[in-house]
Amino acid sequence: MPAEGEEMRPSEPIARAVLPQNAAGLLERLRARSPRVHCITNTVAQNFTANVLLAAGCVPSMTLSPEEIERFVATADALLVNLGTFDAERREATRIAIDAAREDGLPWVLDPVFIDRSPSRAAFARDLLALKPAVLRLNHAEFQILAGEAPTPDAATRFARAHGTVVALSGATDSIADAERVASIANGHPLMAKVTAMGCAGSALAAACLAVADNAFDAAAAALLMLGIAGEQAGANAAGPGSFAVAILDQLAALDAAALTAHARIDG
Amino acid sequence: MPAEGEEMRPSEPIARAVLPQNAAGLLERLRARSPRVHCITNTVAQNFTANVLLAAGCVPSMTLSPEEIERFVATADALLVNLGTFDAERREATRIAIDAAREDGLPWVLDPVFIDRSPSRAAFARDLLALKPAVLRLNHAEFQILAGEAPTPDAATRFARAHGTVVALSGATDSIADAERVASIANGHPLMAKVTAMGCAGSALAAACLAVADNAFDAAAAALLMLGIAGEQAGANAAGPGSFAVAILDQLAALDAAALTAHARIDG
Amino acid sequence: MPAEGEEMRPSEPIARAVLPQNAAGLLERLRARSPRVHCITNTVAQNFTANVLLAAGCVPSMTLSPEEIERFVATADALLVNLGTFDAERREATRIAIDAAREDGLPWVLDPVFIDRSPSRAAFARDLLALKPAVLRLNHAEFQILAGEAPTPDAATRFARAHGTVVALSGATDSIADAERVASIANGHPLMAKVTAMGCAGSALAAACLAVADNAFDAAAAALLMLGIAGEQAGANAAGPGSFAVAILDQLAALDAAALTAHARIDG
């Protein structure tokens, strides 16, 4: 029996309830469907990215070979293009992989790592952006380079509208923006910035969620929610960045729809 | 004093006792001799593979450079050829390395990762198989591609006989087959499938065991027994795939001949 | 109140107190300034190296692309050149990166991994040595190849003088030598030899310390002290090499100037 007055509590705004529920649904579909995610990513991030995808219930693959990548993409459910440690091999692989993804209607994520340190990489990122990734996942410095302005929620919305993509902006608070909506995710932990490839892992999860989602906004929000909540839980007992990186994989593997809904701190 | 009736217990079948004892002997030789294992392996697996080999008491090396690899192989005790993230550089390195291994009588292991996803890689694996690896370590989907039939113990024996190799088939139960024998290993843990490069680690251990073994069947069985038992012990306390990947290295480093013999669940 | 006779103890030699204090100062500057360290390093070591640098408070980058590396180095504070898994791509990247570093007055570290296994790599290391790295970090077998004699403290001093560099020699006891001084560091733990890329991590920390140091001798000593003390503390509770590799990152992130000074066991 509800305690006296319980029915008097104002209900949660609908928007706030919908996103966590959608994310919880996507998490359940990830576990049920085990989507294949092909990753063009940097050598620093490959191992952690593969383990994050496995923890989430997905099947990662990572080849870059020009003669193989088309087939890997064609038999995958989503594609990640991460520009870290970018080189001629990765450029060629990217061209082939994106062509294959577009031909097959496969959703893909662009993660323009460190374009604030490399003008040629920034130019390449702009070329890729014109090919319309479903999600652009990046940090504040990288957004500033691509957008030419500071990463406010309004700027993210404008950018999403101009480029026909969903912007997933990582930071102390994450922002997800499409042409019409913005959501803010407060989950996360400061140690996430002290483990290499954590942002890359968020992008890989966004690709995984795209494989099972109806729309890219929900997919991007679900991915950053999952990682943020797993990070929060990992941070609760971690002794530092080493044990944190281990624990976030454990927490991600253990995360279920109920825990995701209960812990989500998302406004949108 | 033995409890009443203890001497009445039927003794273990000889075959069941021999394999664990052989594996225990190989483990002791690994620790005593610290064999050098040169690994051509994928960038996702390199770090974990190196740490698995170090935990087992070996000295890993990983260069792929055409001008260096012959010398590295010539000064190694065994060679691993893993086809993950395969590219032109790895193809060239593989040709040179296998030539050097054959010239020096060095045993080598073939791990045809993901050939079920790439016809060109499967064709390359067939070419390498003709060069007679001492051990072929693979999973069920990969066996199906190479053998053209489902991975039953009988099929593994037929394949081993036809190709003059030892087949080490990983799965919920592992099977080791040569032209005449099959052994089944029941050790292992479901989390082994949730950590990237775990199969690759088994192949690397098989190469290490070949360096100190009298025959390839014993080497392959010992490698998968070591990893399976370490995995079982790691799984007992792991909170998920992150802590499991850490604990399996700890358990592998701590494994001794007595524990291996005591915990082995192998039929053959 | 001091126990009777306590004031009779001879005071510590000044030299023994200066080095830990200098190292403590460098640790504080690392945390305060977050130097950018560009790393040309092998694919086995990249992830661990990045996490070690993050744990120490630095910003790692790792690209090798010929068209990008000059810019990355130009916007970095120090450079690491590690010869592991060396290939044509890394050779080209190294030439460009060292040119950029020399032009900008950026300090750099040379880590000639496994030159005892590869004559062509040893020849390349000799070429690089002529370009005067601020610090040469290596193990005993590697020193023997470059110096043509056993790695005694005297030999290290002679080598440092002849080549105008600081020699940081890793082993059970680490030795740091410049043209005039030698210091010995007794901190460390046997498990450091059972985790891949631990030596590479020491070299990366040396590069980081160079970015904030007044002289290369202090930088090299500080780097190996930090890693040795973190290793000692990690080893106290580690169950094996897996948990050790995790714990050393935690300890390195938690290390502060007071703990470094208290635990340093350095003679020089």
mmCIF file of N, CA and C in Angstrom, chain B residues 56-159:
data_model
loop_
_atom_site.group_PDB
_atom_site.id
_atom_site.type_symbol
_atom_site.label_atom_id
_atom_site.label_comp_id
_atom_site.label_asym_id
_atom_site.label_seq_id
_atom_site.Cartn_x
_atom_site.Cartn_y
_atom_site.Cartn_z
ATOM 1 N N ALA B 56 53.391 -16.959 -17.894
ATOM 2 C CA ALA B 56 53.736 -18.380 -17.999
ATOM 3 C C ALA B 56 55.241 -18.613 -17.890
ATOM 4 N N GLY B 57 56.018 -17.554 -17.844
ATOM 5 C CA GLY B 57 57.456 -17.699 -17.681
ATOM 6 C C GLY B 57 58.255 -17.577 -18.966
ATOM 7 N N CYS B 58 57.623 -17.101 -20.033
ATOM 8 C CA CYS B 58 58.282 -17.030 -21.347
ATOM 9 C C CYS B 58 58.748 -15.610 -21.653
ATOM 10 N N VAL B 59 59.470 -15.489 -22.762
ATOM 11 C CA VAL B 59 59.939 -14.187 -23.236
ATOM 12 C C VAL B 59 59.293 -13.908 -24.597
ATOM 13 N N PRO B 60 58.303 -13.017 -24.638
ATOM 14 C CA PRO B 60 57.642 -12.726 -25.913
ATOM 15 C C PRO B 60 58.402 -11.680 -26.721
ATOM 16 N N SER B 61 58.305 -11.768 -28.037
ATOM 17 C CA SER B 61 58.716 -10.666 -28.923
ATOM 18 C C SER B 61 57.676 -10.579 -30.023
ATOM 19 N N MET B 62 57.550 -9.401 -30.658
ATOM 20 C CA MET B 62 56.371 -9.124 -31.500
ATOM 21 C C MET B 62 56.672 -8.380 -32.787
ATOM 22 N N THR B 63 57.919 -8.161 -33.117
ATOM 23 C CA THR B 63 58.183 -7.326 -34.285
ATOM 24 C C THR B 63 57.654 -7.973 -35.561
ATOM 25 N N LEU B 64 57.283 -7.143 -36.538
ATOM 26 C CA LEU B 64 56.788 -7.585 -37.841
ATOM 27 C C LEU B 64 57.689 -7.095 -38.972
ATOM 28 N N SER B 65 58.672 -6.298 -38.636
ATOM 29 C CA SER B 65 59.475 -5.640 -39.656
ATOM 30 C C SER B 65 60.200 -6.666 -40.531
ATOM 31 N N PRO B 66 60.024 -6.564 -41.867
ATOM 32 C CA PRO B 66 60.622 -7.550 -42.767
ATOM 33 C C PRO B 66 62.133 -7.701 -42.581
ATOM 34 N N GLU B 67 62.791 -6.608 -42.217
ATOM 35 C CA GLU B 67 64.237 -6.726 -42.123
ATOM 36 C C GLU B 67 64.707 -7.273 -40.774
ATOM 37 N N GLU B 68 63.800 -7.399 -39.844
ATOM 38 C CA GLU B 68 64.198 -7.864 -38.514
ATOM 39 C C GLU B 68 63.637 -9.223 -38.157
ATOM 40 N N ILE B 69 62.497 -9.589 -38.756
ATOM 41 C CA ILE B 69 61.767 -10.724 -38.207
ATOM 42 C C ILE B 69 62.525 -12.045 -38.371
ATOM 43 N N GLU B 70 63.289 -12.174 -39.447
ATOM 44 C CA GLU B 70 64.032 -13.417 -39.636
ATOM 45 C C GLU B 70 64.980 -13.638 -38.458
ATOM 46 N N ARG B 71 65.658 -12.584 -38.057
ATOM 47 C CA ARG B 71 66.598 -12.699 -36.951
ATOM 48 C C ARG B 71 65.882 -12.994 -35.633
ATOM 49 N N PHE B 72 64.735 -12.337 -35.415
ATOM 50 C CA PHE B 72 63.971 -12.605 -34.186
ATOM 51 C C PHE B 72 63.527 -14.070 -34.144
ATOM 52 N N VAL B 73 63.047 -14.579 -35.272
ATOM 53 C CA VAL B 73 62.603 -15.979 -35.310
ATOM 54 C C VAL B 73 63.794 -16.912 -35.105
ATOM 55 N N ALA B 74 64.922 -16.557 -35.734
ATOM 56 C CA ALA B 74 66.098 -17.426 -35.631
ATOM 57 C C ALA B 74 66.607 -17.530 -34.195
ATOM 58 N N THR B 75 66.343 -16.501 -33.399
ATOM 59 C CA THR B 75 66.791 -16.541 -32.003
ATOM 60 C C THR B 75 65.639 -16.856 -31.054
ATOM 61 N N ALA B 76 64.520 -17.323 -31.602
ATOM 62 C CA ALA B 76 63.368 -17.713 -30.766
ATOM 63 C C ALA B 76 63.284 -19.232 -30.664
ATOM 64 N N ASP B 77 62.399 -19.713 -29.798
ATOM 65 C CA ASP B 77 62.216 -21.154 -29.606
ATOM 66 C C ASP B 77 60.901 -21.654 -30.200
ATOM 67 N N ALA B 78 60.004 -20.724 -30.536
ATOM 68 C CA ALA B 78 58.739 -21.107 -31.174
ATOM 69 C C ALA B 78 58.143 -19.856 -31.806
ATOM 70 N N LEU B 79 57.190 -20.089 -32.705
ATOM 71 C CA LEU B 79 56.589 -18.985 -33.478
ATOM 72 C C LEU B 79 55.067 -19.108 -33.440
ATOM 73 N N LEU B 80 54.403 -17.981 -33.253
ATOM 74 C CA LEU B 80 52.943 -17.907 -33.358
ATOM 75 C C LEU B 80 52.577 -17.080 -34.585
ATOM 76 N N VAL B 81 51.673 -17.613 -35.395
ATOM 77 C CA VAL B 81 51.142 -16.835 -36.526
ATOM 78 C C VAL B 81 49.632 -16.717 -36.338
ATOM 79 N N ASN B 82 49.223 -15.517 -35.935
ATOM 80 C CA ASN B 82 47.819 -15.233 -35.646
ATOM 81 C C ASN B 82 47.325 -14.272 -36.721
ATOM 82 N N LEU B 83 46.225 -14.611 -37.360
ATOM 83 C CA LEU B 83 45.798 -13.843 -38.542
ATOM 84 C C LEU B 83 44.859 -12.672 -38.235
ATOM 85 N N GLY B 84 44.675 -12.328 -36.971
ATOM 86 C CA GLY B 84 43.818 -11.189 -36.640
ATOM 87 C C GLY B 84 44.385 -9.886 -37.179
ATOM 88 N N THR B 85 43.487 -8.930 -37.510
ATOM 89 C CA THR B 85 43.879 -7.643 -38.115
ATOM 90 C C THR B 85 44.974 -7.821 -39.158
ATOM 91 N N PHE B 86 44.737 -8.766 -40.064
ATOM 92 C CA PHE B 86 45.764 -9.105 -41.036
ATOM 93 C C PHE B 86 45.874 -8.055 -42.134
ATOM 94 N N ASP B 87 47.105 -7.792 -42.534
ATOM 95 C CA ASP B 87 47.359 -6.766 -43.537
ATOM 96 C C ASP B 87 48.602 -7.155 -44.326
ATOM 97 N N ALA B 88 48.963 -6.312 -45.275
ATOM 98 C CA ALA B 88 50.100 -6.618 -46.146
ATOM 99 C C ALA B 88 51.381 -6.800 -45.340
ATOM 100 N N GLU B 89 51.561 -5.940 -44.313
ATOM 101 C CA GLU B 89 52.759 -6.028 -43.485
ATOM 102 C C GLU B 89 52.840 -7.399 -42.799
ATOM 103 N N ARG B 90 51.694 -7.854 -42.253
ATOM 104 C CA ARG B 90 51.680 -9.143 -41.563
ATOM 105 C C ARG B 90 51.840 -10.309 -42.544
ATOM 106 N N ARG B 91 51.306 -10.178 -43.749
ATOM 107 C CA ARG B 91 51.482 -11.235 -44.742
ATOM 108 C C ARG B 91 52.957 -11.422 -45.061
ATOM 109 N N GLU B 92 53.629 -10.312 -45.319
ATOM 110 C CA GLU B 92 55.050 -10.396 -45.660
ATOM 111 C C GLU B 92 55.845 -10.953 -44.475
ATOM 112 N N ALA B 93 55.538 -10.437 -43.282
ATOM 113 C CA ALA B 93 56.238 -10.925 -42.084
ATOM 114 C C ALA B 93 56.023 -12.426 -41.912
ATOM 115 N N THR B 94 54.816 -12.877 -42.202
ATOM 116 C CA THR B 94 54.487 -14.287 -42.016
ATOM 117 C C THR B 94 55.301 -15.170 -42.952
ATOM 118 N N ARG B 95 55.380 -14.778 -44.204
ATOM 119 C CA ARG B 95 56.164 -15.567 -45.171
ATOM 120 C C ARG B 95 57.613 -15.721 -44.694
ATOM 121 N N ILE B 96 58.201 -14.588 -44.319
ATOM 122 C CA ILE B 96 59.609 -14.624 -43.903
ATOM 123 C C ILE B 96 59.759 -15.461 -42.630
ATOM 124 N N ALA B 97 58.845 -15.246 -41.696
ATOM 125 C CA ALA B 97 58.956 -15.918 -40.392
ATOM 126 C C ALA B 97 58.791 -17.423 -40.537
ATOM 127 N N ILE B 98 57.835 -17.854 -41.350
ATOM 128 C CA ILE B 98 57.625 -19.299 -41.493
ATOM 129 C C ILE B 98 58.796 -19.939 -42.225
ATOM 130 N N ASP B 99 59.316 -19.240 -43.230
ATOM 131 C CA ASP B 99 60.526 -19.761 -43.886
ATOM 132 C C ASP B 99 61.646 -19.948 -42.864
ATOM 133 N N ALA B 100 61.848 -18.953 -42.054
ATOM 134 C CA ALA B 100 62.923 -19.037 -41.053
ATOM 135 C C ALA B 100 62.653 -20.163 -40.065
ATOM 136 N N ALA B 101 61.398 -20.300 -39.656
ATOM 137 C CA ALA B 101 61.054 -21.350 -38.682
ATOM 138 C C ALA B 101 61.292 -22.728 -39.286
ATOM 139 N N ARG B 102 60.888 -22.900 -40.533
ATOM 140 C CA ARG B 102 61.064 -24.205 -41.174
ATOM 141 C C ARG B 102 62.550 -24.526 -41.353
ATOM 142 N N GLU B 103 63.301 -23.510 -41.706
ATOM 143 C CA GLU B 103 64.736 -23.729 -41.895
ATOM 144 C C GLU B 103 65.422 -24.156 -40.592
ATOM 145 N N ASP B 104 64.970 -23.528 -39.491
ATOM 146 C CA ASP B 104 65.602 -23.811 -38.203
ATOM 147 C C ASP B 104 64.915 -24.947 -37.452
ATOM 148 N N GLY B 105 63.894 -25.553 -38.048
ATOM 149 C CA GLY B 105 63.183 -26.618 -37.347
ATOM 150 C C GLY B 105 62.401 -26.100 -36.143
ATOM 151 N N LEU B 106 62.003 -24.843 -36.196
ATOM 152 C CA LEU B 106 61.263 -24.227 -35.097
ATOM 153 C C LEU B 106 59.778 -24.569 -35.214
ATOM 154 N N PRO B 107 59.128 -25.023 -34.154
ATOM 155 C CA PRO B 107 57.696 -25.319 -34.250
ATOM 156 C C PRO B 107 56.873 -24.034 -34.292
ATOM 157 N N TRP B 108 55.760 -24.100 -34.998
ATOM 158 C CA TRP B 108 54.908 -22.906 -35.071
ATOM 159 C C TRP B 108 53.428 -23.267 -34.988
ATOM 160 N N VAL B 109 52.650 -22.282 -34.552
ATOM 161 C CA VAL B 109 51.204 -22.423 -34.352
ATOM 162 C C VAL B 109 50.491 -21.484 -35.311
ATOM 163 N N LEU B 110 49.424 -21.973 -35.926
ATOM 164 C CA LEU B 110 48.579 -21.119 -36.768
ATOM 165 C C LEU B 110 47.245 -20.874 -36.068
ATOM 166 N N ASP B 111 46.867 -19.591 -35.954
ATOM 167 C CA ASP B 111 45.578 -19.214 -35.357
ATOM 168 C C ASP B 111 44.817 -18.393 -36.404
ATOM 169 N N PRO B 112 43.893 -19.029 -37.120
ATOM 170 C CA PRO B 112 43.225 -18.359 -38.256
ATOM 171 C C PRO B 112 42.003 -17.547 -37.816
ATOM 172 N N VAL B 113 42.274 -16.494 -37.054
ATOM 173 C CA VAL B 113 41.226 -15.653 -36.465
ATOM 174 C C VAL B 113 40.246 -15.134 -37.517
ATOM 175 N N PHE B 114 38.966 -15.292 -37.251
ATOM 176 C CA PHE B 114 37.908 -14.630 -38.033
ATOM 177 C C PHE B 114 37.927 -15.000 -39.521
ATOM 178 N N ILE B 115 38.445 -16.176 -39.892
ATOM 179 C CA ILE B 115 38.388 -16.532 -41.322
ATOM 180 C C ILE B 115 36.947 -16.752 -41.767
ATOM 181 N N ASP B 116 36.028 -16.899 -40.806
ATOM 182 C CA ASP B 116 34.612 -16.993 -41.163
ATOM 183 C C ASP B 116 34.054 -15.639 -41.605
ATOM 184 N N ARG B 117 34.830 -14.580 -41.428
ATOM 185 C CA ARG B 117 34.356 -13.258 -41.837
ATOM 186 C C ARG B 117 35.057 -12.783 -43.103
ATOM 187 N N SER B 118 36.066 -13.479 -43.584
ATOM 188 C CA SER B 118 36.887 -12.956 -44.668
ATOM 189 C C SER B 118 37.394 -14.077 -45.575
ATOM 190 N N PRO B 119 36.815 -14.200 -46.778
ATOM 191 C CA PRO B 119 37.261 -15.249 -47.701
ATOM 192 C C PRO B 119 38.745 -15.132 -48.067
ATOM 193 N N SER B 120 39.257 -13.916 -48.216
ATOM 194 C CA SER B 120 40.669 -13.805 -48.610
ATOM 195 C C SER B 120 41.568 -14.283 -47.470
ATOM 196 N N ARG B 121 41.131 -14.037 -46.230
ATOM 197 C CA ARG B 121 41.934 -14.507 -45.100
ATOM 198 C C ARG B 121 41.857 -16.033 -44.999
ATOM 199 N N ALA B 122 40.685 -16.578 -45.302
ATOM 200 C CA ALA B 122 40.544 -18.040 -45.285
ATOM 201 C C ALA B 122 41.461 -18.673 -46.322
ATOM 202 N N ALA B 123 41.553 -18.050 -47.506
ATOM 203 C CA ALA B 123 42.439 -18.582 -48.543
ATOM 204 C C ALA B 123 43.895 -18.546 -48.079
ATOM 205 N N PHE B 124 44.253 -17.454 -47.414
ATOM 206 C CA PHE B 124 45.627 -17.335 -46.905
ATOM 207 C C PHE B 124 45.887 -18.399 -45.835
ATOM 208 N N ALA B 125 44.899 -18.623 -44.983
ATOM 209 C CA ALA B 125 45.047 -19.654 -43.942
ATOM 210 C C ALA B 125 45.268 -21.024 -44.570
ATOM 211 N N ARG B 126 44.557 -21.305 -45.668
ATOM 212 C CA ARG B 126 44.750 -22.603 -46.345
ATOM 213 C C ARG B 126 46.167 -22.736 -46.885
ATOM 214 N N ASP B 127 46.696 -21.620 -47.448
ATOM 215 C CA ASP B 127 48.082 -21.641 -47.921
ATOM 216 C C ASP B 127 49.041 -21.950 -46.773
ATOM 217 N N LEU B 128 48.787 -21.329 -45.631
ATOM 218 C CA LEU B 128 49.689 -21.540 -44.496
ATOM 219 C C LEU B 128 49.570 -22.959 -43.953
ATOM 220 N N LEU B 129 48.370 -23.471 -43.975
ATOM 221 C CA LEU B 129 48.145 -24.838 -43.481
ATOM 222 C C LEU B 129 48.989 -25.838 -44.266
ATOM 223 N N ALA B 130 49.178 -25.548 -45.550
ATOM 224 C CA ALA B 130 49.995 -26.435 -46.389
ATOM 225 C C ALA B 130 51.462 -26.423 -45.962
ATOM 226 N N LEU B 131 51.837 -25.403 -45.183
ATOM 227 C CA LEU B 131 53.223 -25.324 -44.695
ATOM 228 C C LEU B 131 53.383 -26.051 -43.362
ATOM 229 N N LYS B 132 52.312 -26.748 -42.932
ATOM 230 C CA LYS B 132 52.348 -27.652 -41.792
ATOM 231 C C LYS B 132 52.728 -27.021 -40.448
ATOM 232 N N PRO B 133 51.812 -26.187 -39.932
ATOM 233 C CA PRO B 133 51.998 -25.764 -38.544
ATOM 234 C C PRO B 133 51.933 -26.981 -37.624
ATOM 235 N N ALA B 134 52.676 -26.945 -36.543
ATOM 236 C CA ALA B 134 52.619 -28.054 -35.580
ATOM 237 C C ALA B 134 51.239 -28.108 -34.938
ATOM 238 N N VAL B 135 50.662 -26.939 -34.680
ATOM 239 C CA VAL B 135 49.332 -26.861 -34.058
ATOM 240 C C VAL B 135 48.492 -25.830 -34.805
ATOM 241 N N LEU B 136 47.233 -26.183 -35.023
ATOM 242 C CA LEU B 136 46.228 -25.258 -35.571
ATOM 243 C C LEU B 136 45.235 -25.000 -34.439
ATOM 244 N N ARG B 137 45.227 -23.777 -33.879
ATOM 245 C CA ARG B 137 44.324 -23.449 -32.767
ATOM 246 C C ARG B 137 43.223 -22.559 -33.302
ATOM 247 N N LEU B 138 41.959 -22.958 -33.140
ATOM 248 C CA LEU B 138 40.859 -22.191 -33.726
ATOM 249 C C LEU B 138 39.545 -22.477 -33.012
ATOM 250 N N ASN B 139 38.524 -21.669 -33.333
ATOM 251 C CA ASN B 139 37.218 -21.898 -32.716
ATOM 252 C C ASN B 139 36.303 -22.647 -33.692
ATOM 253 N N HIS B 140 35.074 -22.889 -33.280
ATOM 254 C CA HIS B 140 34.187 -23.739 -34.076
ATOM 255 C C HIS B 140 33.881 -23.151 -35.450
ATOM 256 N N ALA B 141 33.581 -21.846 -35.491
ATOM 257 C CA ALA B 141 33.235 -21.222 -36.772
ATOM 258 C C ALA B 141 34.417 -21.264 -37.731
ATOM 259 N N GLU B 142 35.605 -21.081 -37.189
ATOM 260 C CA GLU B 142 36.801 -21.098 -38.041
ATOM 261 C C GLU B 142 37.081 -22.519 -38.543
ATOM 262 N N PHE B 143 36.873 -23.506 -37.687
ATOM 263 C CA PHE B 143 37.068 -24.904 -38.122
ATOM 264 C C PHE B 143 36.117 -25.249 -39.257
ATOM 265 N N GLN B 144 34.866 -24.833 -39.091
ATOM 266 C CA GLN B 144 33.841 -25.115 -40.105
ATOM 267 C C GLN B 144 34.288 -24.604 -41.484
ATOM 268 N N ILE B 145 34.888 -23.426 -41.507
ATOM 269 C CA ILE B 145 35.352 -22.851 -42.777
ATOM 270 C C ILE B 145 36.481 -23.688 -43.390
ATOM 271 N N LEU B 146 37.451 -24.036 -42.572
ATOM 272 C CA LEU B 146 38.616 -24.762 -43.108
ATOM 273 C C LEU B 146 38.279 -26.205 -43.452
ATOM 274 N N ALA B 147 37.433 -26.833 -42.610
ATOM 275 C CA ALA B 147 37.189 -28.268 -42.770
ATOM 276 C C ALA B 147 35.968 -28.541 -43.634
ATOM 277 N N GLY B 148 35.102 -27.544 -43.762
ATOM 278 C CA GLY B 148 33.885 -27.767 -44.530
ATOM 279 C C GLY B 148 32.901 -28.686 -43.842
ATOM 280 N N GLU B 149 33.090 -28.890 -42.567
ATOM 281 C CA GLU B 149 32.132 -29.690 -41.794
ATOM 282 C C GLU B 149 32.138 -29.223 -40.338
ATOM 283 N N ALA B 150 31.146 -29.661 -39.591
ATOM 284 C CA ALA B 150 30.997 -29.232 -38.204
ATOM 285 C C ALA B 150 32.137 -29.793 -37.349
ATOM 286 N N PRO B 151 32.480 -29.072 -36.283
ATOM 287 C CA PRO B 151 33.666 -29.421 -35.502
ATOM 288 C C PRO B 151 33.406 -30.536 -34.476
ATOM 289 N N THR B 152 33.140 -31.728 -34.940
ATOM 290 C CA THR B 152 33.041 -32.874 -34.028
ATOM 291 C C THR B 152 34.452 -33.400 -33.756
ATOM 292 N N PRO B 153 34.617 -34.184 -32.689
ATOM 293 C CA PRO B 153 35.932 -34.805 -32.437
ATOM 294 C C PRO B 153 36.395 -35.651 -33.626
ATOM 295 N N ASP B 154 35.481 -36.384 -34.229
ATOM 296 C CA ASP B 154 35.870 -37.195 -35.399
ATOM 297 C C ASP B 154 36.352 -36.318 -36.555
ATOM 298 N N ALA B 155 35.638 -35.234 -36.795
ATOM 299 C CA ALA B 155 36.045 -34.331 -37.873
ATOM 300 C C ALA B 155 37.419 -33.738 -37.577
ATOM 301 N N ALA B 156 37.656 -33.416 -36.313
ATOM 302 C CA ALA B 156 38.967 -32.851 -35.937
ATOM 303 C C ALA B 156 40.076 -33.865 -36.191
ATOM 304 N N THR B 157 39.822 -35.142 -35.859
ATOM 305 C CA THR B 157 40.824 -36.192 -36.108
ATOM 306 C C THR B 157 41.092 -36.346 -37.604
ATOM 307 N N ARG B 158 40.006 -36.386 -38.383
ATOM 308 C CA ARG B 158 40.168 -36.500 -39.835
ATOM 309 C C ARG B 158 40.990 -35.326 -40.382
ATOM 310 N N PHE B 159 40.656 -34.133 -39.890
ATOM 311 C CA PHE B 159 41.361 -32.943 -40.373
ATOM 312 C C PHE B 159 42.844 -32.998 -39.996
#
